[in-house]
Short mmCIF file of C-alpha atoms in Angstrom, two decimals:
data_model
loop_
_atom_site.label_atom_id
_atom_site.label_comp_id
_atom_site.label_asym_id
_atom_site.label_seq_id
_atom_site.Cartn_x
_atom_site.Cartn_y
_atom_site.Cartn_z
CA UNK A 1 0.00 0.00 0.00
CA UNK A 2 1.38 3.41 -0.93
CA UNK A 3 2.42 5.71 1.87
CA UNK A 4 -0.02 8.68 1.96
CA UNK A 5 2.82 11.21 1.79
CA UNK A 6 4.78 9.61 -1.03
CA UNK A 7 4.60 11.59 -4.32
CA UNK A 8 2.72 9.87 -7.10
CA UNK A 9 4.46 9.78 -10.48
CA UNK A 10 2.48 10.83 -13.52
CA UNK A 11 0.87 7.86 -15.32
CA UNK A 12 2.63 6.72 -18.49
CA UNK A 13 1.39 8.11 -21.77
CA UNK A 14 1.20 6.43 -25.18
CA UNK A 15 2.30 8.24 -28.32
CA UNK A 16 1.87 7.05 -31.86
CA UNK A 17 2.70 8.18 -35.34
CA UNK A 18 0.97 6.80 -38.45
CA UNK A 19 2.37 7.45 -41.88
CA UNK A 20 -0.42 8.04 -44.42
CA UNK A 21 1.39 6.02 -47.07
CA UNK A 22 0.09 2.92 -45.34
CA UNK A 23 3.23 2.12 -43.29
CA UNK A 24 3.20 1.93 -39.51
CA UNK A 25 6.31 3.86 -38.44
CA UNK A 26 6.20 2.68 -34.82
CA UNK A 27 4.69 3.18 -31.39
CA UNK A 28 6.53 4.70 -28.44
CA UNK A 29 5.62 4.38 -24.79
CA UNK A 30 6.96 7.01 -22.35
CA UNK A 31 6.93 5.94 -18.70
CA UNK A 32 7.84 8.18 -15.81
CA UNK A 33 10.48 7.41 -13.22
CA UNK A 34 9.23 5.56 -10.12
CA UNK A 35 8.82 7.76 -7.02
CA UNK A 36 11.88 8.02 -4.76
CA UNK A 37 11.93 5.90 -1.65
CA UNK A 38 13.02 8.78 0.65
CA UNK A 39 10.56 10.07 3.19
CA UNK A 40 11.20 13.68 2.16
CA UNK A 41 9.67 14.13 -1.34
CA UNK A 42 11.82 15.60 -4.04
CA UNK A 43 10.90 18.97 -5.49
CA UNK A 44 8.24 18.57 -8.16
CA UNK A 45 8.79 20.54 -11.37
CA UNK A 46 5.57 20.40 -13.39
CA UNK A 47 4.81 22.48 -16.43
CA UNK A 48 2.53 25.49 -15.80
CA UNK A 49 -0.99 23.99 -15.71
CA UNK A 50 -3.78 25.08 -17.99
CA UNK A 51 -7.47 24.68 -17.45
CA UNK A 52 -9.37 21.95 -19.26
CA UNK A 53 -11.68 24.45 -20.94
CA UNK A 54 -9.05 26.83 -22.29
CA UNK A 55 -5.44 26.96 -23.34
CA UNK A 56 -4.83 29.98 -21.09
CA UNK A 57 -2.50 29.32 -18.14
CA UNK A 58 -3.70 29.72 -14.57
CA UNK A 59 -2.19 32.85 -13.09
CA UNK A 60 0.00 31.87 -10.15
CA UNK A 61 0.74 28.30 -11.25
CA UNK A 62 4.11 29.45 -12.62
CA UNK A 63 5.39 29.92 -9.07
CA UNK A 64 5.61 26.25 -8.22
CA UNK A 65 8.36 24.83 -10.42
CA UNK A 66 10.63 23.55 -7.63
CA UNK A 67 12.58 26.78 -7.06
CA UNK A 68 11.22 27.43 -3.58
CA UNK A 69 11.49 23.78 -2.54
CA UNK A 70 15.16 23.65 -3.43
CA UNK A 71 16.26 26.36 -1.01
CA UNK A 72 15.71 26.98 2.71
CA UNK A 73 15.69 30.51 4.10
CA UNK A 74 18.78 31.20 6.20
CA UNK A 75 18.94 34.99 6.12
CA UNK A 76 18.65 37.39 9.07
CA UNK A 77 15.07 38.06 10.15
CA UNK A 78 15.05 40.53 13.09
CA UNK A 79 11.44 39.70 13.96
CA UNK A 80 12.02 35.95 14.21
CA UNK A 81 11.24 34.73 17.75
CA UNK A 82 13.63 32.24 19.27
CA UNK A 83 12.02 28.83 19.84
CA UNK A 84 13.11 25.46 21.38
CA UNK A 85 15.38 23.59 18.99
CA UNK A 86 17.02 26.72 17.56
CA UNK A 87 20.84 26.74 17.41
CA UNK A 88 22.50 29.89 18.81
CA UNK A 89 26.18 30.73 18.36
CA UNK A 90 27.63 32.50 21.40
CA UNK A 91 31.11 34.07 21.65
CA UNK A 92 32.62 35.69 24.78
CA UNK A 93 36.02 37.40 24.90
CA UNK A 94 38.03 39.51 27.31
CA UNK A 95 38.91 38.23 30.77
CA UNK A 96 36.69 35.24 30.06
CA UNK A 97 36.49 33.50 26.66
CA UNK A 98 33.93 31.13 25.24
CA UNK A 99 32.95 29.97 21.79
CA UNK A 100 29.98 27.62 21.69
CA UNK A 101 26.86 26.66 19.76
CA UNK A 102 23.93 26.21 22.11
CA UNK A 103 20.63 24.48 21.34
CA UNK A 104 17.58 26.03 22.97
CA UNK A 105 16.18 23.36 25.29
CA UNK A 106 12.54 22.43 25.82
CA UNK A 107 12.24 25.03 28.60
CA UNK A 108 13.41 27.81 26.28
CA UNK A 109 16.91 28.21 27.82
CA UNK A 110 20.52 27.97 26.73
CA UNK A 111 23.21 27.11 29.30
CA UNK A 112 26.40 29.18 29.36
CA UNK A 113 29.33 28.15 31.62
CA UNK A 114 29.79 30.47 34.59
CA UNK A 115 26.52 32.18 33.68
CA UNK A 116 23.98 29.41 34.05
CA UNK A 117 20.72 29.17 32.15
CA UNK A 118 19.63 32.15 30.04
CA UNK A 119 16.01 32.22 28.88
CA UNK A 120 15.80 33.11 25.20
CA UNK A 121 12.44 31.62 24.11
CA UNK A 122 10.19 34.27 22.55
CA UNK A 123 13.02 36.80 22.24
CA UNK A 124 13.20 38.62 18.90
CA UNK A 125 16.23 37.74 16.83
CA UNK A 126 17.18 41.40 16.63
CA UNK A 127 17.29 41.64 20.45
CA UNK A 128 19.21 38.42 21.09
CA UNK A 129 22.65 40.07 21.24
CA UNK A 130 21.56 42.64 23.81
CA UNK A 131 19.94 39.93 25.98
CA UNK A 132 23.16 37.86 26.13
CA UNK A 133 25.27 40.97 26.83
CA UNK A 134 23.01 41.93 29.75
CA UNK A 135 23.25 38.38 31.14
CA UNK A 136 27.08 38.56 30.95
CA UNK A 137 27.16 41.91 32.75
CA UNK A 138 25.25 40.47 35.70
CA UNK A 139 28.21 38.15 36.37
CA UNK A 140 31.16 40.01 34.84
CA UNK A 141 30.96 43.70 35.56
CA UNK A 142 33.64 44.68 33.05
CA UNK A 143 36.18 43.45 30.48
CA UNK A 144 33.93 40.64 29.10
CA UNK A 145 32.21 41.16 25.80
CA UNK A 146 29.71 39.01 23.94
CA UNK A 147 28.34 38.29 20.48
CA UNK A 148 25.32 36.04 19.83
CA UNK A 149 23.55 35.12 16.62
CA UNK A 150 20.97 32.61 15.47
CA UNK A 151 22.88 29.93 13.58
CA UNK A 152 20.00 27.72 12.49
CA UNK A 153 16.27 27.90 13.00
CA UNK A 154 14.32 25.09 14.59
CA UNK A 155 13.61 22.06 12.35
CA UNK A 156 9.87 21.56 12.07
CA UNK A 157 7.39 19.30 10.32
CA UNK A 158 4.38 20.96 8.75
CA UNK A 159 1.22 19.47 7.27
CA UNK A 160 0.27 20.69 3.80
CA UNK A 161 -3.24 19.77 2.74
CA UNK A 162 -6.28 20.96 0.87
CA UNK A 163 -6.14 21.52 -2.89
CA UNK A 164 -2.45 20.79 -3.44
CA UNK A 165 -0.99 18.15 -5.71
CA UNK A 166 0.66 16.03 -3.02
CA UNK A 167 -0.81 16.56 0.46
CA UNK A 168 1.46 15.32 3.23
CA UNK A 169 3.80 16.05 6.13
CA UNK A 170 6.93 17.95 5.08
CA UNK A 171 10.16 18.78 6.90
CA UNK A 172 11.84 22.17 6.92
CA UNK A 173 12.86 25.04 9.17
CA UNK A 174 10.62 27.27 11.20
CA UNK A 175 12.03 30.23 9.28
CA UNK A 176 11.08 28.80 5.88
CA UNK A 177 8.36 30.59 3.94
CA UNK A 178 4.96 29.06 3.31
CA UNK A 179 5.88 29.06 -0.39
CA UNK A 180 8.57 26.44 0.20
CA UNK A 181 6.19 24.00 1.84
CA UNK A 182 3.60 24.53 -0.91
CA UNK A 183 6.30 23.85 -3.51
CA UNK A 184 7.36 20.68 -1.67
CA UNK A 185 3.76 19.53 -1.96
CA UNK A 186 3.84 20.00 -5.75
CA UNK A 187 2.18 23.40 -5.68
CA UNK A 188 -1.45 24.44 -5.60
CA UNK A 189 -3.84 22.39 -7.75
CA UNK A 190 -4.38 24.92 -10.53
CA UNK A 191 -7.75 23.45 -11.50
CA UNK A 192 -9.34 23.74 -8.06
CA UNK A 193 -7.11 25.45 -5.47
CA UNK A 194 -7.14 29.07 -4.31
CA UNK A 195 -4.17 31.42 -4.59
CA UNK A 196 -5.90 34.21 -2.68
CA UNK A 197 -6.53 32.58 0.69
CA UNK A 198 -3.83 30.10 1.78
CA UNK A 199 -4.41 29.51 5.52
CA UNK A 200 -1.93 28.55 8.23
CA UNK A 201 -3.63 26.76 11.13
CA UNK A 202 -2.11 26.23 14.58
CA UNK A 203 -3.92 23.91 16.97
CA UNK A 204 -6.97 24.16 14.71
CA UNK A 205 -7.07 27.97 14.88
CA UNK A 206 -6.34 30.36 12.02
CA UNK A 207 -2.84 31.79 12.51
CA UNK A 208 -2.36 33.66 9.19
CA UNK A 209 -3.78 33.96 5.68
CA UNK A 210 -1.65 34.56 2.60
CA UNK A 211 -2.60 36.24 -0.69
CA UNK A 212 -0.17 34.85 -3.27
CA UNK A 213 -1.35 37.28 -5.96
CA UNK A 214 0.00 40.06 -3.76
CA UNK A 215 3.37 38.30 -3.74
CA UNK A 216 3.34 37.84 -7.53
CA UNK A 217 2.21 41.34 -8.45
CA UNK A 218 3.78 43.41 -5.64
CA UNK A 219 6.57 41.19 -4.30
CA UNK A 220 5.15 41.32 -0.76
CA UNK A 221 4.53 38.40 1.58
CA UNK A 222 4.20 38.53 5.37
CA UNK A 223 6.89 36.60 7.28
CA UNK A 224 5.56 33.89 9.57
CA UNK A 225 7.43 31.71 12.03
CA UNK A 226 6.12 28.17 11.68
CA UNK A 227 5.95 25.64 14.49
CA UNK A 228 5.98 21.87 14.63
CA UNK A 229 2.55 20.52 13.70
CA UNK A 230 1.29 23.65 11.90
CA UNK A 231 -1.06 23.03 8.97
CA UNK A 232 -0.96 24.86 5.66
CA UNK A 233 -4.41 24.58 4.09
CA UNK A 234 -5.30 25.53 0.50
CA UNK A 235 -9.07 26.02 0.16
CA UNK A 236 -11.10 25.61 -3.03
CA UNK A 237 -11.19 28.37 -5.60
CA UNK A 238 -14.55 30.13 -5.60
CA UNK A 239 -14.67 32.48 -8.59
CA UNK A 240 -12.53 32.93 -11.67
CA UNK A 241 -12.50 34.73 -15.01
CA UNK A 242 -10.47 34.38 -18.20
CA UNK A 243 -8.86 37.36 -19.91
CA UNK A 244 -6.83 37.54 -23.12
CA UNK A 245 -6.08 39.91 -25.96
CA UNK A 246 -4.07 43.11 -25.51
CA UNK A 247 -2.79 42.30 -22.00
CA UNK A 248 0.62 41.35 -20.62
CA UNK A 249 -0.82 38.59 -18.41
CA UNK A 250 -3.32 36.60 -20.46
CA UNK A 251 -4.51 33.95 -18.01
CA UNK A 252 -7.31 32.59 -15.84
CA UNK A 253 -7.51 34.81 -12.76
CA UNK A 254 -9.10 34.03 -9.42
CA UNK A 255 -11.49 36.68 -8.11
CA UNK A 256 -11.73 37.89 -4.52
CA UNK A 257 -15.52 38.07 -4.75
CA UNK A 258 -18.26 36.70 -7.03
CA UNK A 259 -18.40 40.12 -8.74
CA UNK A 260 -15.60 42.69 -8.93
CA UNK A 261 -14.98 45.85 -10.96
CA UNK A 262 -13.24 45.23 -14.26
CA UNK A 263 -10.55 47.69 -13.17
CA UNK A 264 -9.46 45.21 -10.47
CA UNK A 265 -9.04 42.50 -13.10
CA UNK A 266 -7.13 44.85 -15.41
CA UNK A 267 -4.78 45.78 -12.57
CA UNK A 268 -3.67 42.13 -12.51
CA UNK A 269 -3.77 41.47 -16.27
CA UNK A 270 -1.86 44.70 -17.14
CA UNK A 271 -3.35 46.02 -20.43
CA UNK A 272 -0.89 47.01 -23.14
CA UNK A 273 -0.56 50.70 -24.07
CA UNK A 274 -2.71 50.38 -27.21
CA UNK A 275 -5.68 48.71 -25.47
CA UNK A 276 -8.98 50.59 -25.93
CA UNK A 277 -11.98 48.34 -25.15
CA UNK A 278 -13.24 45.40 -23.11
CA UNK A 279 -15.21 42.63 -24.78
CA UNK A 280 -17.16 40.57 -22.23
CA UNK A 281 -19.06 37.35 -22.86
CA UNK A 282 -21.09 36.18 -19.87
CA UNK A 283 -23.66 33.49 -19.19
CA UNK A 284 -26.89 34.81 -17.68
CA UNK A 285 -29.11 31.83 -16.95
CA UNK A 286 -29.67 29.98 -20.22
CA UNK A 287 -28.63 33.05 -22.25
CA UNK A 288 -25.19 33.97 -23.47
CA UNK A 289 -24.72 37.73 -23.60
CA UNK A 290 -21.98 39.96 -24.99
CA UNK A 291 -20.92 43.42 -23.87
CA UNK A 292 -18.44 45.98 -25.20
CA UNK A 293 -17.09 48.80 -23.05
CA UNK A 294 -14.37 51.46 -23.37
CA UNK A 295 -11.44 50.60 -21.14
CA UNK A 296 -11.84 53.98 -19.44
CA UNK A 297 -15.17 52.79 -17.98
CA UNK A 298 -13.64 49.68 -16.40
CA UNK A 299 -14.29 50.91 -12.85
CA UNK A 300 -18.06 50.96 -13.55
CA UNK A 301 -18.18 47.56 -15.29
CA UNK A 302 -18.72 44.47 -13.15
CA UNK A 303 -16.99 41.17 -13.92
CA UNK A 304 -18.47 37.91 -12.62
CA UNK A 305 -17.50 34.30 -12.14
CA UNK A 306 -17.09 32.47 -15.46
CA UNK A 307 -16.98 35.56 -17.67
CA UNK A 308 -14.77 35.61 -20.75
CA UNK A 309 -12.96 38.94 -21.13
CA UNK A 310 -10.96 40.04 -24.14
CA UNK A 311 -9.06 43.33 -24.26
CA UNK A 312 -9.03 44.80 -27.76
CA UNK A 313 -7.29 47.67 -29.50
CA UNK A 314 -9.59 49.53 -31.89
CA UNK A 315 -6.99 51.36 -33.92
CA UNK A 316 -8.07 53.80 -36.61
CA UNK A 317 -5.19 54.21 -39.04
CA UNK A 318 -4.18 57.79 -39.68
CA UNK A 319 -0.89 57.48 -41.49
CA UNK A 320 1.24 54.80 -43.12
CA UNK A 321 4.98 54.32 -43.53
CA UNK A 322 6.42 53.60 -46.97
CA UNK A 323 10.06 52.64 -47.50
CA UNK A 324 12.13 53.56 -50.58
CA UNK A 325 15.06 51.40 -51.72
CA UNK A 326 17.39 51.34 -54.70
CA UNK A 327 18.41 54.26 -56.92
CA UNK A 328 16.55 56.91 -54.92
CA UNK A 329 18.38 60.05 -53.79
CA UNK A 330 15.82 61.35 -51.30
CA UNK A 331 14.65 60.30 -47.85
CA UNK A 332 14.28 56.54 -47.49
CA UNK A 333 11.08 56.58 -45.42
CA UNK A 334 7.94 58.57 -46.13
CA UNK A 335 4.89 59.16 -43.92
CA UNK A 336 1.74 59.28 -46.02
CA UNK A 337 -1.93 59.67 -45.06
CA UNK A 338 -4.05 56.54 -44.80
CA UNK A 339 -5.55 55.93 -48.23
CA UNK A 340 -2.54 57.28 -50.13
CA UNK A 341 -1.96 55.93 -53.62
CA UNK A 342 1.15 54.86 -55.45
CA UNK A 343 1.09 58.13 -57.39
CA UNK A 344 1.51 60.01 -54.08
CA UNK A 345 4.65 58.03 -53.33
CA UNK A 346 5.98 58.45 -56.86
CA UNK A 347 5.71 62.23 -56.43
CA UNK A 348 8.29 61.96 -53.63
CA UNK A 349 10.76 59.94 -55.70
CA UNK A 350 14.09 61.51 -56.59
CA UNK A 351 15.53 59.03 -59.09
CA UNK A 352 19.26 58.79 -59.51
CA UNK A 353 20.60 59.25 -63.06
CA UNK A 354 21.06 55.49 -63.47
CA UNK A 355 17.55 54.61 -62.20
CA UNK A 356 15.14 52.62 -64.40
CA UNK A 357 11.82 54.14 -63.34
CA UNK A 358 9.67 52.02 -65.68
CA UNK A 359 10.89 48.89 -63.83
CA UNK A 360 9.65 50.13 -60.44
CA UNK A 361 9.05 47.30 -57.94
CA UNK A 362 6.53 47.23 -55.08
CA UNK A 363 6.83 44.70 -52.23
CA UNK A 364 4.02 44.20 -49.68
CA UNK A 365 3.88 42.14 -46.48
CA UNK A 366 0.25 41.10 -46.93
CA UNK A 367 1.05 39.69 -50.38
CA UNK A 368 3.99 37.71 -48.97
CA UNK A 369 1.73 36.24 -46.28
CA UNK A 370 -0.91 35.27 -48.83
CA UNK A 371 1.70 33.77 -51.17
CA UNK A 372 3.06 31.68 -48.30
CA UNK A 373 -0.44 30.44 -47.47
CA UNK A 374 -1.07 29.42 -51.08
CA UNK A 375 2.28 27.65 -51.28
CA UNK A 376 1.59 25.68 -48.10
CA UNK A 377 -1.85 24.71 -49.37
CA UNK A 378 -0.32 23.40 -52.61
CA UNK A 379 2.30 21.45 -50.66
CA UNK A 380 -0.32 19.92 -48.36
CA UNK A 381 -2.36 18.84 -51.36
CA UNK A 382 0.73 17.39 -53.04
CA UNK A 383 1.66 15.37 -49.95
CA UNK A 384 -1.87 14.04 -49.68
CA UNK A 385 -1.84 12.91 -53.30
CA UNK A 386 1.57 11.28 -52.91
CA UNK A 387 0.80 9.44 -49.67
CA UNK A 388 -2.73 8.19 -50.26
CA UNK A 389 -2.37 6.48 -53.63
CA UNK A 390 -3.25 2.78 -53.68
CA UNK A 391 -1.01 0.04 -55.04
CA UNK A 392 -2.10 -3.16 -56.76
CA UNK A 393 1.10 -5.16 -56.11
CA UNK A 394 3.91 -5.25 -53.59
CA UNK A 395 6.40 -4.08 -56.23
CA UNK A 396 4.21 -1.10 -57.08
CA UNK A 397 3.82 -0.30 -53.38
CA UNK A 398 7.62 -0.32 -52.90
CA UNK A 399 8.09 2.01 -55.88
CA UNK A 400 5.44 4.42 -54.63
CA UNK A 401 6.96 4.38 -51.15
CA UNK A 402 10.36 5.45 -52.51
CA UNK A 403 8.69 8.06 -54.70
CA UNK A 404 6.73 9.38 -51.70
CA UNK A 405 9.93 9.73 -49.69
CA UNK A 406 11.46 11.86 -52.45
CA UNK A 407 8.31 13.99 -52.65
CA UNK A 408 8.37 14.54 -48.88
CA UNK A 409 11.99 15.72 -49.09
CA UNK A 410 10.99 18.08 -51.89
CA UNK A 411 8.03 19.51 -49.96
CA UNK A 412 10.16 19.94 -46.82
CA UNK A 413 12.61 22.01 -48.85
CA UNK A 414 9.79 23.97 -50.49
CA UNK A 415 8.24 24.86 -47.11
CA UNK A 416 11.36 26.81 -46.18
CA UNK A 417 10.99 29.16 -49.16
CA UNK A 418 9.91 32.68 -48.16
CA UNK A 419 7.96 34.62 -50.83
CA UNK A 420 9.00 38.19 -51.55
CA UNK A 421 5.46 39.60 -51.69
CA UNK A 422 5.95 41.45 -54.96
CA UNK A 423 3.07 43.29 -56.62
CA UNK A 424 3.49 43.14 -60.39
CA UNK A 425 3.22 46.56 -62.06
CA UNK A 426 3.13 45.86 -65.84
CA UNK A 427 1.94 49.41 -66.60
CA UNK A 428 3.35 52.02 -64.23
CA UNK A 429 1.14 54.82 -65.56
CA UNK A 430 -2.03 52.84 -64.87
CA UNK A 431 -0.69 51.61 -61.50
CA UNK A 432 -0.69 55.09 -60.01
CA UNK A 433 -4.16 54.53 -58.52
CA UNK A 434 -2.98 51.50 -56.52
CA UNK A 435 -3.68 52.01 -52.81
CA UNK A 436 -0.60 51.76 -50.59
CA UNK A 437 -0.45 49.78 -47.35
CA UNK A 438 1.54 50.40 -44.21
CA UNK A 439 5.00 48.86 -44.55
CA UNK A 440 5.09 48.84 -48.36
CA UNK A 441 8.57 48.92 -49.88
CA UNK A 442 9.15 50.62 -53.21
CA UNK A 443 12.36 49.64 -54.98
CA UNK A 444 13.75 51.68 -57.83
CA UNK A 445 16.21 49.42 -59.67
CA UNK A 446 19.24 50.68 -61.53
CA UNK A 447 19.54 50.23 -65.27
CA UNK A 448 21.05 46.90 -66.21
CA UNK A 449 22.83 45.55 -69.24
CA UNK A 450 22.84 41.94 -68.09
CA UNK A 451 20.77 38.78 -68.54
CA UNK A 452 20.78 36.17 -65.74
CA UNK A 453 20.29 32.45 -66.43
CA UNK A 454 19.49 30.06 -63.58
CA UNK A 455 17.81 26.76 -62.87
CA UNK A 456 18.43 23.56 -64.84
CA UNK A 457 21.41 24.73 -66.90
CA UNK A 458 24.96 23.42 -66.59
CA UNK A 459 26.50 26.76 -65.60
CA UNK A 460 24.02 29.22 -64.04
CA UNK A 461 25.51 32.65 -64.65
CA UNK A 462 24.87 36.25 -65.63
CA UNK A 463 25.80 37.37 -69.16
CA UNK A 464 26.22 40.73 -70.82
CA UNK A 465 23.12 41.55 -72.86
CA UNK A 466 23.74 41.31 -76.57
CA UNK A 467 21.11 42.73 -78.92
CA UNK A 468 19.69 40.13 -81.27
CA UNK A 469 20.49 37.09 -79.12
CA UNK A 470 17.60 34.75 -78.42
CA UNK A 471 16.70 32.64 -75.40
CA UNK A 472 18.31 29.58 -76.98
CA UNK A 473 21.56 31.53 -77.47
CA UNK A 474 21.78 32.55 -73.82
CA UNK A 475 21.04 29.00 -72.61
CA UNK A 476 23.72 27.67 -74.97
CA UNK A 477 26.24 30.12 -73.44
CA UNK A 478 25.25 28.81 -69.98
CA UNK A 479 26.33 25.29 -71.01
CA UNK A 480 22.94 24.12 -72.24
CA UNK A 481 20.22 22.24 -70.46
CA UNK A 482 20.89 19.64 -67.75
CA UNK A 483 19.48 16.14 -68.04
CA UNK A 484 16.84 17.12 -65.47
CA UNK A 485 15.65 20.20 -67.37
CA UNK A 486 12.15 20.63 -68.74
CA UNK A 487 12.95 22.37 -72.02
CA UNK A 488 9.30 23.27 -72.53
CA UNK A 489 9.19 25.30 -69.33
CA UNK A 490 11.61 28.22 -69.55
CA UNK A 491 10.40 31.32 -67.70
CA UNK A 492 11.33 34.86 -68.70
CA UNK A 493 11.13 37.20 -65.71
CA UNK A 494 10.93 40.91 -66.48
CA UNK A 495 12.29 43.57 -64.13
CA UNK A 496 8.79 44.85 -63.33
CA UNK A 497 7.77 41.40 -62.03
CA UNK A 498 5.94 40.08 -65.09
CA UNK A 499 6.60 36.40 -65.87
CA UNK A 500 6.03 34.70 -69.22
CA UNK A 501 6.90 31.31 -70.69
CA UNK A 502 9.76 32.02 -73.07
CA UNK A 503 9.97 30.61 -76.56
CA UNK A 504 13.56 29.84 -77.56
CA UNK A 505 13.26 32.40 -80.35
CA UNK A 506 12.32 35.22 -77.96
CA UNK A 507 14.90 37.97 -77.50
CA UNK A 508 15.43 38.96 -73.84
CA UNK A 509 15.83 42.60 -72.89
CA UNK A 510 18.51 44.05 -70.59
CA UNK A 511 17.81 43.11 -66.96
CA UNK A 512 15.67 40.07 -67.78
CA UNK A 513 16.16 36.71 -66.05
CA UNK A 514 15.79 33.26 -67.60
CA UNK A 515 14.76 30.40 -65.34
CA UNK A 516 14.74 26.78 -66.54
CA UNK A 517 12.46 24.57 -64.42
CA UNK A 518 13.09 20.93 -63.52
CA UNK A 519 11.36 18.07 -65.30
CA UNK A 520 8.82 16.13 -63.22
CA UNK A 521 9.24 12.37 -63.69
CA UNK A 522 6.26 10.45 -62.35
CA UNK A 523 3.54 8.28 -63.85
CA UNK A 524 0.88 9.80 -61.61
CA UNK A 525 -0.77 12.69 -63.42
CA UNK A 526 -2.13 14.41 -60.30
CA UNK A 527 1.25 14.30 -58.55
CA UNK A 528 3.03 15.63 -61.64
CA UNK A 529 0.53 18.47 -61.91
CA UNK A 530 0.97 19.29 -58.20
CA UNK A 531 4.77 19.39 -58.38
CA UNK A 532 4.66 21.56 -61.51
CA UNK A 533 2.32 23.99 -59.78
CA UNK A 534 4.66 24.27 -56.79
CA UNK A 535 7.67 24.84 -59.03
CA UNK A 536 5.85 27.67 -60.81
CA UNK A 537 4.72 29.23 -57.52
CA UNK A 538 8.22 29.25 -56.06
CA UNK A 539 9.71 30.62 -59.27
CA UNK A 540 7.25 33.50 -59.41
CA UNK A 541 7.01 34.23 -55.65
CA UNK A 542 10.68 33.93 -54.69
CA UNK A 543 12.66 33.86 -57.96
CA UNK A 544 14.06 30.45 -57.06
CA UNK A 545 14.36 27.48 -59.40
CA UNK A 546 13.86 24.60 -56.98
CA UNK A 547 15.27 21.24 -58.04
CA UNK A 548 13.83 17.76 -57.54
#
């Protein structure tokens, strides 16, 4: 039968991973270490708990990670009262010398040679030195001096019970904080225990009550000298509310009353500077009601048990920032009114003499995010097609398994590609009415006399533009196609972002780029189409010719 004070290890968990290609990759079982056989439990270091109904952490649970349990308090506390079992270091010098460590006996005395018993029980630690000096002077009128200090507090055993993880009897020192004993017991049960009213009982009577939120938010906790047989009791949590959004402490908070002003909750959650409103969802009988209040009215808004609070920031854009890069001789950042158009930014341009204004480039964060989403969707679809195909024979299954492994390596590489978020401007004059967004970057490229060739050619390089040369001529100068090249898919990328499939007879212009895509070798039409789509997306979004 398990001892009632022995910590209980977490039950083992079972993890599994199933490969969609029809192969079982394996099953792993993780078992925890058995509990130690020592009477004194080791410090428990759990992860910060979360409630079953939400992913938000419980405010206060982060305290009990084993840090308090691993260290006893041995500092000087002037208000500590000497108790039986304490160890006191006494030194006398002068005409009479003595150096001794005395243990306070059951009657509250220490015995000093030539002085006899000296009663120290109940004496404040800060007054101990003066008490010993006065006792010395009663025997030695002069030339004997003393120094006394508390060397070690009394060892005690304290019960920790209520809503803690491991109720039991724990050993420590009378000077140790309540936090250490709670940590030894695994911390407060975050699902049910209270952080606002931790009681210390002595002989069945309330000795002190601790508010741990005050310690977390203000760094203040009242010192208490514990005695043998004291009980630390954690009662049940009564009321709580969840808060998230524009706050520094998004968590489940315990309330001091069934209903409190929202300002009291915000004082603990710490709204961020841009926060403007409170969104409250509360259950009133069978009805679910929503409220919306300015954060300035928080003192008049009541929050109740079970409410869901979200702090929002209703920002009305007034201005936007636009960045200029490339051959621009003016300021690199411009502040424009919300709703400004590309023509407004172009009016601020100061092109350098070598600038190629007609090849202006516009990069936008929102486009990059959308391009990444589309790429990931294509990759997910491709993996599904590759891993869910059926096989009629074992040989066919083995071939498809090897092919699937190659496709997974390809998709893993493709997922790391970051799109540039470029907005194609084929006609700069007509693009002047394009609305700008905050964070847009306008790049003014310099004039170029080069043609770059990359992808599935033997020697990817950049060549001097020669009038009259065709696509086939440039590819020939780059060493020709590789064996993996798809000669029917050569992309010509213009400086303004436009992309076209290049015929070998087409004549590139200065600054153009030629990109030869890889050939897709698979008998499955859907997979081939999916890989081709991904190759095109990456080429257009990131200007990268990804290989297979």
